[in-house]
Coordinates of C-alpha atoms in Angstrom, one line a residue:
Chain L
M261 CA -2.2 19.2 28.4
T262 CA -3.1 17.4 31.5
Q263 CA -3.6 13.7 31.4
T264 CA -5.5 11.7 34.0
D265 CA -4.5 8.1 34.5
D266 CA -8.1 7.3 34.6
F267 CA -8.4 7.9 30.9
I268 CA -6.9 5.4 28.5
L269 CA -7.5 7.3 25.4
Q270 CA -7.8 11.0 25.0
T271 CA -8.0 13.4 22.0
R272 CA -7.5 17.1 22.1
G273 CA -8.8 19.3 19.3
L274 CA -8.8 16.4 16.8
T275 CA -9.5 17.8 13.3
K276 CA -9.5 16.3 9.9
E277 CA -10.0 18.3 6.7
F278 CA -10.4 16.8 3.2
K279 CA -9.7 19.5 0.6
G280 CA -11.7 22.3 2.3
F281 CA -14.3 19.9 3.8
T282 CA -14.0 19.5 7.5
A283 CA -15.0 15.9 8.3
V284 CA -14.0 16.1 12.0
S285 CA -13.7 19.3 13.9
E286 CA -12.1 19.9 17.3
V287 CA -13.1 16.7 18.9
D288 CA -12.1 16.1 22.5
L289 CA -12.7 12.5 23.3
N290 CA -12.1 10.9 26.7
V291 CA -12.3 7.2 27.0
R292 CA -12.2 5.8 30.6
R293 CA -10.3 2.7 31.3
H294 CA -12.2 -0.6 31.5
T295 CA -15.4 0.8 30.1
I296 CA -17.4 0.1 26.9
H297 CA -17.6 3.4 25.1
A298 CA -19.8 4.1 22.1
L299 CA -19.4 6.6 19.4
I300 CA -22.8 7.3 17.8
G301 CA -24.3 9.9 15.5
P302 CA -26.4 10.2 12.4
N303 CA -25.0 9.3 9.0
G304 CA -22.2 11.6 7.9
A305 CA -21.4 12.7 11.5
G306 CA -17.8 11.6 11.1
K307 CA -17.8 8.5 13.3
T308 CA -15.8 6.4 10.9
T309 CA -13.4 9.3 10.2
V310 CA -12.7 9.7 13.9
F311 CA -12.3 5.9 14.1
N312 CA -9.7 5.9 11.3
L313 CA -7.9 8.8 12.9
L314 CA -7.7 6.9 16.2
T315 CA -6.4 3.8 14.5
K316 CA -3.9 5.8 12.4
F317 CA -5.4 4.8 9.1
L318 CA -5.8 8.5 8.6
I319 CA -3.5 11.3 9.6
P320 CA -5.2 14.2 11.6
T321 CA -4.9 17.7 10.1
R322 CA -4.7 19.1 13.7
G323 CA -5.0 18.0 17.2
S324 CA -3.4 15.2 19.3
I325 CA -4.2 11.7 20.4
A326 CA -2.8 10.1 23.6
F327 CA -2.9 6.5 24.6
N328 CA -2.1 5.8 28.3
G329 CA -0.7 9.4 28.4
R330 CA 1.6 8.7 25.5
D331 CA 1.3 10.8 22.4
I332 CA 0.4 8.6 19.4
T333 CA -0.6 11.3 17.0
N334 CA 2.1 10.3 14.5
A335 CA 2.3 6.6 15.1
K336 CA 1.7 4.0 12.3
P337 CA -1.2 1.5 12.4
A338 CA 1.1 -1.4 13.0
E339 CA 2.8 0.4 15.8
I340 CA -0.3 1.2 17.8
S341 CA -1.4 -2.4 17.3
R342 CA 1.9 -3.5 19.0
M343 CA 1.2 -1.0 21.8
G344 CA -2.1 -2.8 22.5
V345 CA -4.7 -0.9 20.5
V346 CA -6.3 -3.2 18.0
R347 CA -9.1 -2.3 15.6
S348 CA -11.8 -4.2 13.7
F349 CA -13.3 -3.2 10.4
Q350 CA -16.8 -2.4 9.1
I351 CA -16.8 -5.3 6.7
S352 CA -15.5 -8.5 8.3
A353 CA -11.8 -8.5 8.4
V354 CA -10.7 -12.1 8.0
F355 CA -8.2 -13.9 5.9
P356 CA -10.7 -15.8 3.7
H357 CA -8.3 -18.3 2.0
M358 CA -6.9 -19.5 5.3
T359 CA -8.5 -21.8 7.9
A360 CA -10.0 -20.3 11.1
R361 CA -7.1 -21.7 13.1
E362 CA -4.6 -20.1 10.7
N363 CA -6.4 -16.8 11.0
V364 CA -5.9 -16.7 14.8
R365 CA -2.4 -18.1 14.5
V366 CA -1.4 -15.2 12.2
A367 CA -2.2 -12.9 15.1
L368 CA -0.4 -15.2 17.6
Q369 CA 2.8 -15.8 15.6
R370 CA 4.1 -12.3 15.7
K371 CA 5.2 -12.7 19.3
L372 CA 7.3 -15.7 18.3
G373 CA 9.6 -13.4 16.4
T374 CA 10.0 -15.8 13.5
S375 CA 7.6 -14.0 11.1
F376 CA 10.5 -13.2 8.6
H377 CA 11.9 -16.7 8.8
F378 CA 11.2 -18.0 5.3
W379 CA 13.5 -21.0 5.8
R380 CA 11.7 -22.4 8.8
A381 CA 8.8 -24.9 8.4
A382 CA 5.3 -23.7 9.0
K383 CA 5.1 -26.7 11.3
S384 CA 7.0 -24.6 13.9
L385 CA 3.7 -22.7 14.3
N386 CA 1.9 -25.8 15.5
K387 CA 2.8 -25.0 19.1
L388 CA 0.4 -22.1 18.9
N389 CA -2.5 -24.4 17.9
D390 CA -3.7 -25.0 21.5
R391 CA -3.9 -21.3 22.2
A392 CA -5.6 -20.7 18.9
D393 CA -8.2 -23.4 19.5
E394 CA -8.8 -22.0 23.0
L395 CA -9.5 -18.6 21.5
L396 CA -11.8 -20.1 18.9
G397 CA -13.6 -21.8 21.7
M398 CA -14.2 -18.5 23.5
V399 CA -16.2 -17.3 20.5
G400 CA -17.9 -20.5 19.9
L401 CA -16.0 -21.6 16.8
E402 CA -14.3 -24.7 18.2
R403 CA -15.9 -26.9 15.6
F404 CA -14.7 -24.7 12.7
S405 CA -11.0 -24.6 13.3
E406 CA -10.2 -26.5 10.2
A407 CA -12.8 -24.7 8.0
I408 CA -11.7 -22.4 5.2
V409 CA -13.0 -19.0 6.4
A410 CA -14.5 -18.0 3.0
D411 CA -17.1 -20.7 3.6
L412 CA -18.2 -19.5 7.1
P413 CA -21.5 -17.5 7.5
Y414 CA -21.2 -13.8 8.2
G415 CA -21.8 -13.9 11.9
R416 CA -19.1 -16.5 12.3
K417 CA -16.6 -14.4 10.4
R418 CA -17.2 -11.5 12.8
A419 CA -16.8 -13.9 15.7
L420 CA -13.5 -15.1 14.2
E421 CA -12.4 -11.5 13.8
I422 CA -12.9 -11.0 17.5
A423 CA -11.0 -14.2 18.4
T424 CA -8.1 -13.0 16.1
T425 CA -8.2 -9.6 17.8
L426 CA -8.2 -11.2 21.3
A427 CA -5.1 -13.2 20.3
L428 CA -3.1 -10.0 20.6
E429 CA -4.4 -9.5 24.1
P430 CA -5.1 -5.9 23.4
E431 CA -5.5 -3.4 26.2
M432 CA -8.0 -1.6 24.1
M433 CA -10.3 -2.8 21.3
L434 CA -11.8 -0.5 18.7
L435 CA -14.8 -2.0 17.0
D436 CA -16.1 -0.4 13.8
E437 CA -19.9 -1.2 13.6
P438 CA -19.5 -4.8 14.9
T439 CA -23.2 -5.7 14.3
Q440 CA -23.5 -4.0 10.9
G441 CA -25.5 -6.1 8.4
M442 CA -26.4 -8.8 10.8
G443 CA -29.7 -10.6 11.5
R444 CA -31.1 -10.4 15.0
E445 CA -29.7 -13.8 16.1
D446 CA -26.2 -12.8 15.1
V447 CA -26.5 -9.4 16.7
E448 CA -27.4 -11.2 20.0
L449 CA -24.4 -13.5 19.6
I450 CA -22.0 -10.6 19.0
T451 CA -23.4 -8.5 21.8
Q452 CA -22.9 -11.2 24.3
L453 CA -19.4 -11.8 22.9
I454 CA -18.4 -8.2 23.3
R455 CA -19.6 -8.2 26.9
K456 CA -17.6 -11.3 27.6
V457 CA -14.4 -10.0 26.1
S458 CA -14.7 -6.6 27.7
A459 CA -13.6 -7.9 31.1
N460 CA -10.4 -6.0 32.1
R461 CA -10.4 -4.2 28.8
T462 CA -11.5 -1.0 27.3
I463 CA -13.7 -1.1 24.2
L464 CA -14.5 1.8 22.0
M465 CA -17.1 1.0 19.3
V466 CA -18.9 2.8 16.5
E467 CA -22.4 1.5 16.4
H468 CA -25.6 2.2 14.6
N469 CA -27.8 -0.2 16.5
L470 CA -29.0 1.8 19.5
G471 CA -30.4 -1.3 21.1
V472 CA -26.9 -2.7 21.2
V473 CA -25.5 0.6 22.5
S474 CA -28.1 0.8 25.3
T475 CA -27.5 -2.7 26.6
L476 CA -23.7 -2.7 26.3
C477 CA -22.2 0.7 26.7
D478 CA -21.2 2.6 29.8
R479 CA -20.4 5.9 28.1
I480 CA -21.7 7.4 24.9
T481 CA -20.3 10.2 22.8
V482 CA -22.6 11.7 20.2
L483 CA -21.1 13.3 17.1
Q484 CA -22.9 15.6 14.7
R485 CA -21.5 17.1 11.5
G486 CA -18.0 16.2 12.6
A487 CA -18.2 17.9 16.0
L488 CA -18.8 16.6 19.5
L489 CA -22.5 17.1 20.5
T490 CA -22.6 15.6 23.9
E491 CA -21.3 12.8 26.1
G492 CA -22.8 10.8 28.9
T493 CA -24.6 7.6 29.9
Y494 CA -27.3 6.2 27.7
A495 CA -30.0 7.6 29.9
E496 CA -28.4 11.1 29.9
V497 CA -27.8 11.1 26.2
S498 CA -31.1 9.8 25.1
A499 CA -32.9 12.4 27.3
D500 CA -30.9 15.2 25.6
P501 CA -33.2 17.1 23.2
R502 CA -30.3 18.0 21.0
V503 CA -29.6 14.4 20.3
K504 CA -33.2 13.7 19.3
E505 CA -33.0 16.7 17.1
A506 CA -29.8 15.4 15.4
Y507 CA -31.4 12.1 14.6
M508 CA -35.0 13.2 13.9
G509 CA -34.6 16.8 12.7
K510 CA -36.1 19.7 14.5
A511 CA -39.5 18.9 16.0
A512 CA -42.2 21.1 14.6
Chain V
M27 CA 5.1 -39.3 2.5
K28 CA 2.0 -39.6 0.4
K29 CA 1.8 -35.8 0.2
Y30 CA 5.1 -35.7 -1.6
S31 CA 4.6 -38.8 -3.8
G32 CA 3.6 -36.7 -6.8
Y33 CA 6.7 -34.6 -6.6
L34 CA 8.9 -37.7 -6.2
I35 CA 7.4 -39.2 -9.3
A36 CA 8.0 -36.0 -11.2
L37 CA 11.6 -35.9 -10.0
G38 CA 12.0 -39.5 -11.2
L39 CA 10.6 -38.7 -14.6
L40 CA 12.9 -35.6 -14.8
M41 CA 15.9 -37.9 -14.0
L42 CA 15.0 -40.2 -16.8
A43 CA 13.8 -37.6 -19.3
P44 CA 17.2 -36.8 -21.0
T45 CA 17.5 -40.4 -22.2
M46 CA 14.4 -39.8 -24.4
I47 CA 14.2 -36.0 -25.0
Y48 CA 16.8 -33.6 -26.2
P49 CA 18.6 -32.4 -23.1
V50 CA 19.1 -28.8 -24.2
F51 CA 15.4 -28.4 -24.7
L52 CA 14.8 -29.9 -21.2
M53 CA 17.3 -27.5 -19.7
K54 CA 15.6 -24.5 -21.3
L55 CA 12.3 -25.8 -19.9
L56 CA 13.7 -26.2 -16.4
C57 CA 15.1 -22.7 -16.4
F58 CA 11.8 -21.2 -17.4
A59 CA 10.0 -23.4 -14.9
L60 CA 12.2 -22.0 -12.1
F61 CA 11.7 -18.5 -13.4
A62 CA 7.9 -18.9 -13.5
S63 CA 7.9 -20.4 -10.0
A64 CA 9.9 -17.5 -8.6
F65 CA 7.5 -15.1 -10.3
N66 CA 4.5 -16.9 -8.8
L67 CA 5.9 -16.3 -5.3
I68 CA 5.3 -12.6 -5.7
L69 CA 2.1 -12.8 -7.8
G70 CA 0.4 -15.9 -6.5
Y71 CA 1.4 -15.6 -2.8
G72 CA 2.2 -11.9 -2.5
G73 CA -0.7 -10.6 -4.7
L74 CA 1.7 -8.2 -6.5
L75 CA 1.7 -8.2 -10.3
S76 CA 5.3 -7.4 -11.2
F77 CA 5.7 -6.5 -14.9
G78 CA 9.4 -6.2 -14.7
H79 CA 10.7 -9.6 -13.8
A80 CA 12.6 -9.8 -17.1
A81 CA 15.0 -7.3 -15.6
F82 CA 16.0 -9.9 -12.9
F83 CA 16.0 -12.9 -15.3
G84 CA 17.9 -11.1 -18.1
G85 CA 20.0 -9.0 -15.8
A86 CA 21.4 -12.0 -14.0
S87 CA 21.9 -13.7 -17.3
Y88 CA 24.3 -10.9 -18.4
I89 CA 26.0 -10.7 -15.1
T90 CA 26.6 -14.4 -14.9
G91 CA 27.8 -14.4 -18.6
H92 CA 30.2 -11.6 -17.9
A93 CA 31.5 -13.2 -14.6
L94 CA 32.2 -16.5 -16.4
K95 CA 33.6 -15.1 -19.6
V96 CA 35.6 -12.1 -18.5
W97 CA 36.4 -12.7 -14.9
G98 CA 36.7 -16.5 -15.3
L99 CA 34.7 -17.3 -12.1
P100 CA 33.8 -21.0 -11.5
T101 CA 30.5 -21.8 -13.0
E102 CA 28.5 -22.2 -9.8
L103 CA 29.9 -19.0 -8.3
G104 CA 29.1 -17.1 -11.5
I105 CA 25.5 -18.2 -11.3
L106 CA 25.2 -17.4 -7.6
F107 CA 26.8 -14.0 -8.3
G108 CA 24.2 -13.3 -11.0
A109 CA 21.4 -14.3 -8.7
A110 CA 22.8 -12.0 -5.9
V111 CA 22.9 -9.0 -8.3
A112 CA 19.3 -9.8 -9.4
G113 CA 18.4 -9.8 -5.7
L114 CA 20.0 -6.4 -5.2
M115 CA 18.2 -5.1 -8.3
G116 CA 15.0 -6.5 -6.7
L117 CA 15.7 -4.6 -3.5
A118 CA 16.2 -1.3 -5.3
I119 CA 13.2 -1.7 -7.6
G120 CA 11.1 -3.2 -4.8
M121 CA 11.8 -0.3 -2.4
L122 CA 10.5 2.2 -5.0
A123 CA 7.4 0.1 -6.0
I124 CA 6.3 -1.8 -2.9
R125 CA 4.1 0.9 -1.5
R126 CA 2.0 1.0 -4.7
H127 CA -0.9 -1.3 -5.4
G128 CA -2.4 -3.1 -8.4
I129 CA -1.8 -1.4 -11.7
Y130 CA 0.5 1.2 -10.3
F131 CA 2.8 -1.4 -8.9
A132 CA 2.8 -3.1 -12.4
M133 CA 3.6 0.2 -14.1
I134 CA 6.5 1.1 -11.8
T135 CA 8.1 -2.3 -12.1
L136 CA 7.6 -2.1 -15.9
A137 CA 9.2 1.4 -16.1
M138 CA 12.1 0.3 -13.9
A139 CA 12.6 -2.8 -16.0
Q140 CA 12.6 -0.7 -19.2
M141 CA 15.3 1.5 -17.7
A142 CA 17.3 -1.7 -17.0
Y143 CA 16.8 -2.8 -20.5
F144 CA 18.2 0.4 -22.0
L145 CA 21.1 0.3 -19.6
F146 CA 21.9 -3.2 -20.8
V147 CA 21.5 -2.3 -24.5
S148 CA 23.9 0.6 -24.2
S149 CA 26.5 -1.0 -21.9
P150 CA 29.4 -2.3 -23.9
F151 CA 29.9 -5.4 -21.8
T152 CA 26.5 -6.9 -23.0
G153 CA 27.4 -6.8 -26.7
G154 CA 24.2 -4.9 -27.4
E155 CA 22.3 -6.4 -30.3
N156 CA 24.7 -9.2 -30.7
G157 CA 24.4 -10.4 -27.1
L158 CA 27.1 -11.8 -24.9
Q159 CA 28.4 -14.8 -26.8
G160 CA 30.8 -17.6 -26.1
V161 CA 30.2 -17.9 -22.4
P162 CA 32.2 -21.0 -21.2
R163 CA 30.2 -23.7 -19.4
G164 CA 33.2 -24.7 -17.3
T165 CA 33.0 -27.4 -14.7
A166 CA 30.7 -28.1 -11.8
L167 CA 32.4 -28.1 -8.5
G168 CA 35.7 -28.2 -10.4
M169 CA 35.2 -31.8 -11.4
I170 CA 32.4 -32.5 -13.7
D171 CA 32.8 -31.2 -17.3
L172 CA 29.7 -29.3 -18.2
Q173 CA 30.5 -29.3 -21.9
N174 CA 28.7 -32.7 -21.9
D175 CA 25.0 -32.0 -22.3
M176 CA 24.1 -34.9 -20.0
S177 CA 26.1 -33.7 -17.0
M178 CA 25.0 -30.1 -17.8
Y179 CA 21.4 -31.4 -17.6
Y180 CA 21.8 -32.9 -14.1
F181 CA 23.6 -29.7 -13.0
V182 CA 20.6 -27.7 -14.1
L183 CA 18.2 -30.1 -12.6
A184 CA 19.9 -29.8 -9.2
I185 CA 19.7 -26.0 -9.4
F186 CA 16.0 -26.2 -10.3
V187 CA 15.3 -28.6 -7.4
I188 CA 17.1 -26.4 -5.0
G189 CA 15.3 -23.3 -6.2
F190 CA 11.9 -25.0 -6.2
L191 CA 12.5 -26.3 -2.6
I192 CA 13.3 -22.7 -1.5
I193 CA 10.1 -21.5 -3.0
A194 CA 8.0 -24.3 -1.5
R195 CA 9.5 -23.8 1.9
T196 CA 9.0 -20.0 1.7
V197 CA 5.3 -20.6 1.0
H198 CA 5.0 -23.0 3.9
S199 CA 6.9 -21.0 6.5
P200 CA 5.9 -18.6 9.2
F201 CA 6.8 -15.9 6.7
G202 CA 4.6 -17.5 4.1
Q203 CA 1.7 -17.4 6.5
V204 CA 2.0 -13.7 7.0
L205 CA 2.4 -13.2 3.3
S206 CA -0.8 -15.1 2.6
A207 CA -2.5 -13.0 5.3
I208 CA -1.3 -9.8 3.6
R209 CA -2.5 -11.0 0.2
D210 CA -5.9 -11.8 1.7
N211 CA -6.5 -8.6 3.6
E212 CA -3.8 -6.0 3.8
D213 CA -5.5 -3.6 6.2
R214 CA -6.2 -6.4 8.7
A215 CA -2.6 -7.7 8.6
R216 CA -1.5 -4.1 9.3
S217 CA -4.0 -3.8 12.2
L218 CA -2.5 -7.0 13.7
G219 CA 0.8 -5.2 14.0
Y220 CA 2.6 -6.3 10.8
D221 CA 4.7 -3.8 8.8
I222 CA 3.4 -5.2 5.6
E223 CA 5.8 -3.3 3.3
R224 CA 8.7 -5.1 4.8
Y225 CA 7.1 -8.5 4.2
K226 CA 6.3 -7.7 0.7
L227 CA 9.8 -6.4 0.0
L228 CA 11.4 -9.6 1.3
A229 CA 9.1 -11.7 -0.9
F230 CA 10.0 -9.5 -3.8
V231 CA 13.7 -9.8 -3.2
I232 CA 13.5 -13.6 -2.8
S233 CA 11.5 -13.8 -6.1
A234 CA 14.0 -11.6 -7.9
T235 CA 16.9 -13.6 -6.6
L236 CA 15.5 -16.9 -7.8
A237 CA 14.5 -15.4 -11.1
G238 CA 18.1 -14.4 -11.4
L239 CA 19.2 -17.9 -10.5
A240 CA 17.1 -19.1 -13.4
G241 CA 18.5 -16.5 -15.8
G242 CA 22.1 -17.1 -14.9
T243 CA 21.6 -20.9 -15.3
K244 CA 20.1 -20.3 -18.8
T245 CA 23.2 -18.3 -19.8
V246 CA 25.4 -21.3 -19.0
V247 CA 23.2 -23.7 -20.9
F248 CA 23.1 -21.7 -24.1
Q249 CA 26.5 -20.0 -23.5
L250 CA 24.8 -16.8 -24.5
A251 CA 23.0 -13.9 -22.9
S252 CA 20.9 -11.8 -25.2
L253 CA 18.4 -8.9 -25.2
T254 CA 15.5 -11.3 -25.5
D255 CA 15.9 -12.3 -21.9
V256 CA 15.7 -8.7 -20.6
H257 CA 13.0 -7.5 -23.0
W258 CA 9.6 -6.7 -21.6
H259 CA 8.2 -9.5 -23.7
M260 CA 9.8 -11.9 -21.3
S261 CA 8.0 -10.2 -18.4
G262 CA 4.8 -10.8 -20.2
E263 CA 5.6 -14.4 -21.0
V264 CA 6.2 -15.3 -17.4
V265 CA 2.8 -13.9 -16.5
L266 CA 1.3 -16.1 -19.2
M267 CA 3.2 -19.2 -17.9
T268 CA 2.1 -18.6 -14.3
L269 CA -1.6 -18.0 -15.1
L270 CA -1.8 -20.9 -17.6
G271 CA -0.3 -23.3 -15.1
G272 CA -2.2 -22.1 -12.0
L273 CA -1.6 -18.9 -10.0
G274 CA -0.8 -19.6 -6.4
T275 CA -0.2 -23.3 -6.8
I276 CA 3.2 -24.7 -6.1
A277 CA 3.6 -26.8 -9.2
G278 CA 1.4 -24.7 -11.5
P279 CA 3.9 -22.2 -12.9
A280 CA 6.4 -25.0 -13.7
V281 CA 3.7 -26.8 -15.6
G282 CA 2.7 -23.6 -17.4
A283 CA 6.3 -23.0 -18.4
G284 CA 6.5 -26.5 -19.7
I285 CA 3.4 -26.0 -21.9
I286 CA 4.5 -22.7 -23.3
I287 CA 8.1 -23.7 -24.0
T288 CA 7.0 -27.0 -25.6
L289 CA 4.5 -25.2 -27.8
Q290 CA 7.0 -22.6 -28.9
N291 CA 9.5 -25.3 -29.7
Y292 CA 7.1 -27.4 -31.8
L293 CA 5.3 -24.5 -33.5
A294 CA 8.6 -22.9 -34.5
S295 CA 9.5 -25.8 -36.8
G296 CA 6.0 -26.2 -38.3
P297 CA 3.8 -24.3 -40.7
L298 CA 2.6 -22.0 -37.8
A299 CA 6.1 -20.6 -37.2
A300 CA 5.1 -17.0 -37.9
W301 CA 1.9 -17.4 -35.8
V302 CA 3.4 -18.4 -32.5
P303 CA 2.4 -15.2 -30.7
V304 CA -1.1 -15.5 -32.1
V305 CA -1.4 -19.1 -30.9
L306 CA -0.1 -18.2 -27.4
G307 CA -2.5 -15.3 -27.4
V308 CA -5.5 -17.5 -28.2
I309 CA -4.4 -20.0 -25.5
F310 CA -4.2 -17.1 -23.0
V311 CA -7.7 -15.9 -23.9
I312 CA -9.1 -19.4 -23.5
C313 CA -7.3 -19.8 -20.2
V314 CA -8.8 -16.6 -18.8
L315 CA -12.3 -17.3 -20.1
A316 CA -12.6 -21.0 -19.5
F317 CA -10.2 -22.2 -16.8
R318 CA -9.3 -19.3 -14.7
R319 CA -7.5 -21.3 -12.1
G320 CA -5.0 -22.6 -14.6
V321 CA -4.2 -26.2 -15.4
V322 CA -3.0 -27.3 -11.9
G323 CA -5.6 -25.1 -10.2
E324 CA -8.5 -26.7 -12.1
L325 CA -7.1 -30.2 -11.5
R326 CA -6.9 -29.6 -7.8
E327 CA -10.4 -28.3 -7.8
L328 CA -11.6 -31.4 -9.7
I329 CA -9.9 -33.7 -7.2
K330 CA -11.4 -31.8 -4.3
R331 CA -14.9 -32.3 -5.7
Q332 CA -14.4 -36.0 -6.2
F333 CA -13.8 -36.7 -2.6

């Protein structure tokens, strides 16, 4: 297998079978460094399965995954997170009974190395508050740092999720349908946010909203029935008749 | 200091209590309050329903009894030894169970605790059905004679306060923050780079150790370790205490234990003596239906709404 330094994440022959059903079949994915890369496809194309394979929440049946040229096929979710690949979830992944600041702090505190210290006061985490508030500011949540997260509206929760992810300073962010279930205003907010945080970072996102994909993404991979259909820029992909067919069915 | 004023008042009342109330009853209450608080650490803050905590409580109770009676260890060392053994049992059971969730976790802990129960029934050192009797109370720190109920009371109170402080600190520590995060959203905590099983396991071991501390102390108070303490009924009772008092609140489980033990005590001598389990069952049903947050949880909610 040859690895080009230009690619941050590469898969070769990635396959996942569930009891005879092949959800993902022989996918070769190449994600270029410092791009926003989208994974699209009709319902049931296997986008979320590919996503869960990449983030190690599922184990591939066959094939390999390399991050920065290093094989991570058998790594654990927590391990790749520490390597700099951090994911988000389809439904908002926050800690609802904690405040917004505490949410971000949970991500920040791992680096202190005191996370197993049950004899130390939680006050020792206060030195992270400034950095946490700064991150909350980046996503427009500075006024909500003391709010219990369960009480925040949906769009704010997604923004908080991004702030929490940013706290880890990931080299690569994997976003699972970041605008799913949002009103137009929130979609706009999150789109701008993703653009803002994509500086010096690679982002791979699964997204249904083609409007978001067309404004944000540099490269697009289209999946159909678990296999790779095509890859290219939005203009290239949207001009491809096979893509139209996959979404609309065969034209009469 | 205002934050702690409630606890300081409670401590003051506990200091004065034995002048008005039978100290042995109070000691029993403190032991169960500590047991329930330890249990709450894993259920209320770790989100794991253990149905085998009797193994740690009752196990430590036998170990402490044996260490004091047969080996002649000093009282405080015997209790600590019991707690340490309970912690090791927690490590062994925890390692097997911690990867399971919800009902499966409860079932594995129950099964392991039942194994421990049969082990204790059949071991000669526990005295089987008769229990381990005649455990000497000894002296505290080699000076204070614990045969006196009053000095024994203050000894138990000290152990309770230490145990309670360890729990309160654990909840409000960097570790406690990660634990809350794991309880709230396990997958997210994993994706932030935490090996969640290791955090849960540590919480389980701390909980088991402190449950053992409570069990060992109870043996010294009653000079007896019996099968009741290791029976699965005890695992159920501690769930009841915790839920009644308020899951995931610091003071709740202690309050719940107080209510249950007081009820048991009063009902046992009245006309309802044969009906104690029924009365407790009805209380449990009312608690689940009407005030799900438990006594302390509901009070806290009430105060929050007032201001």
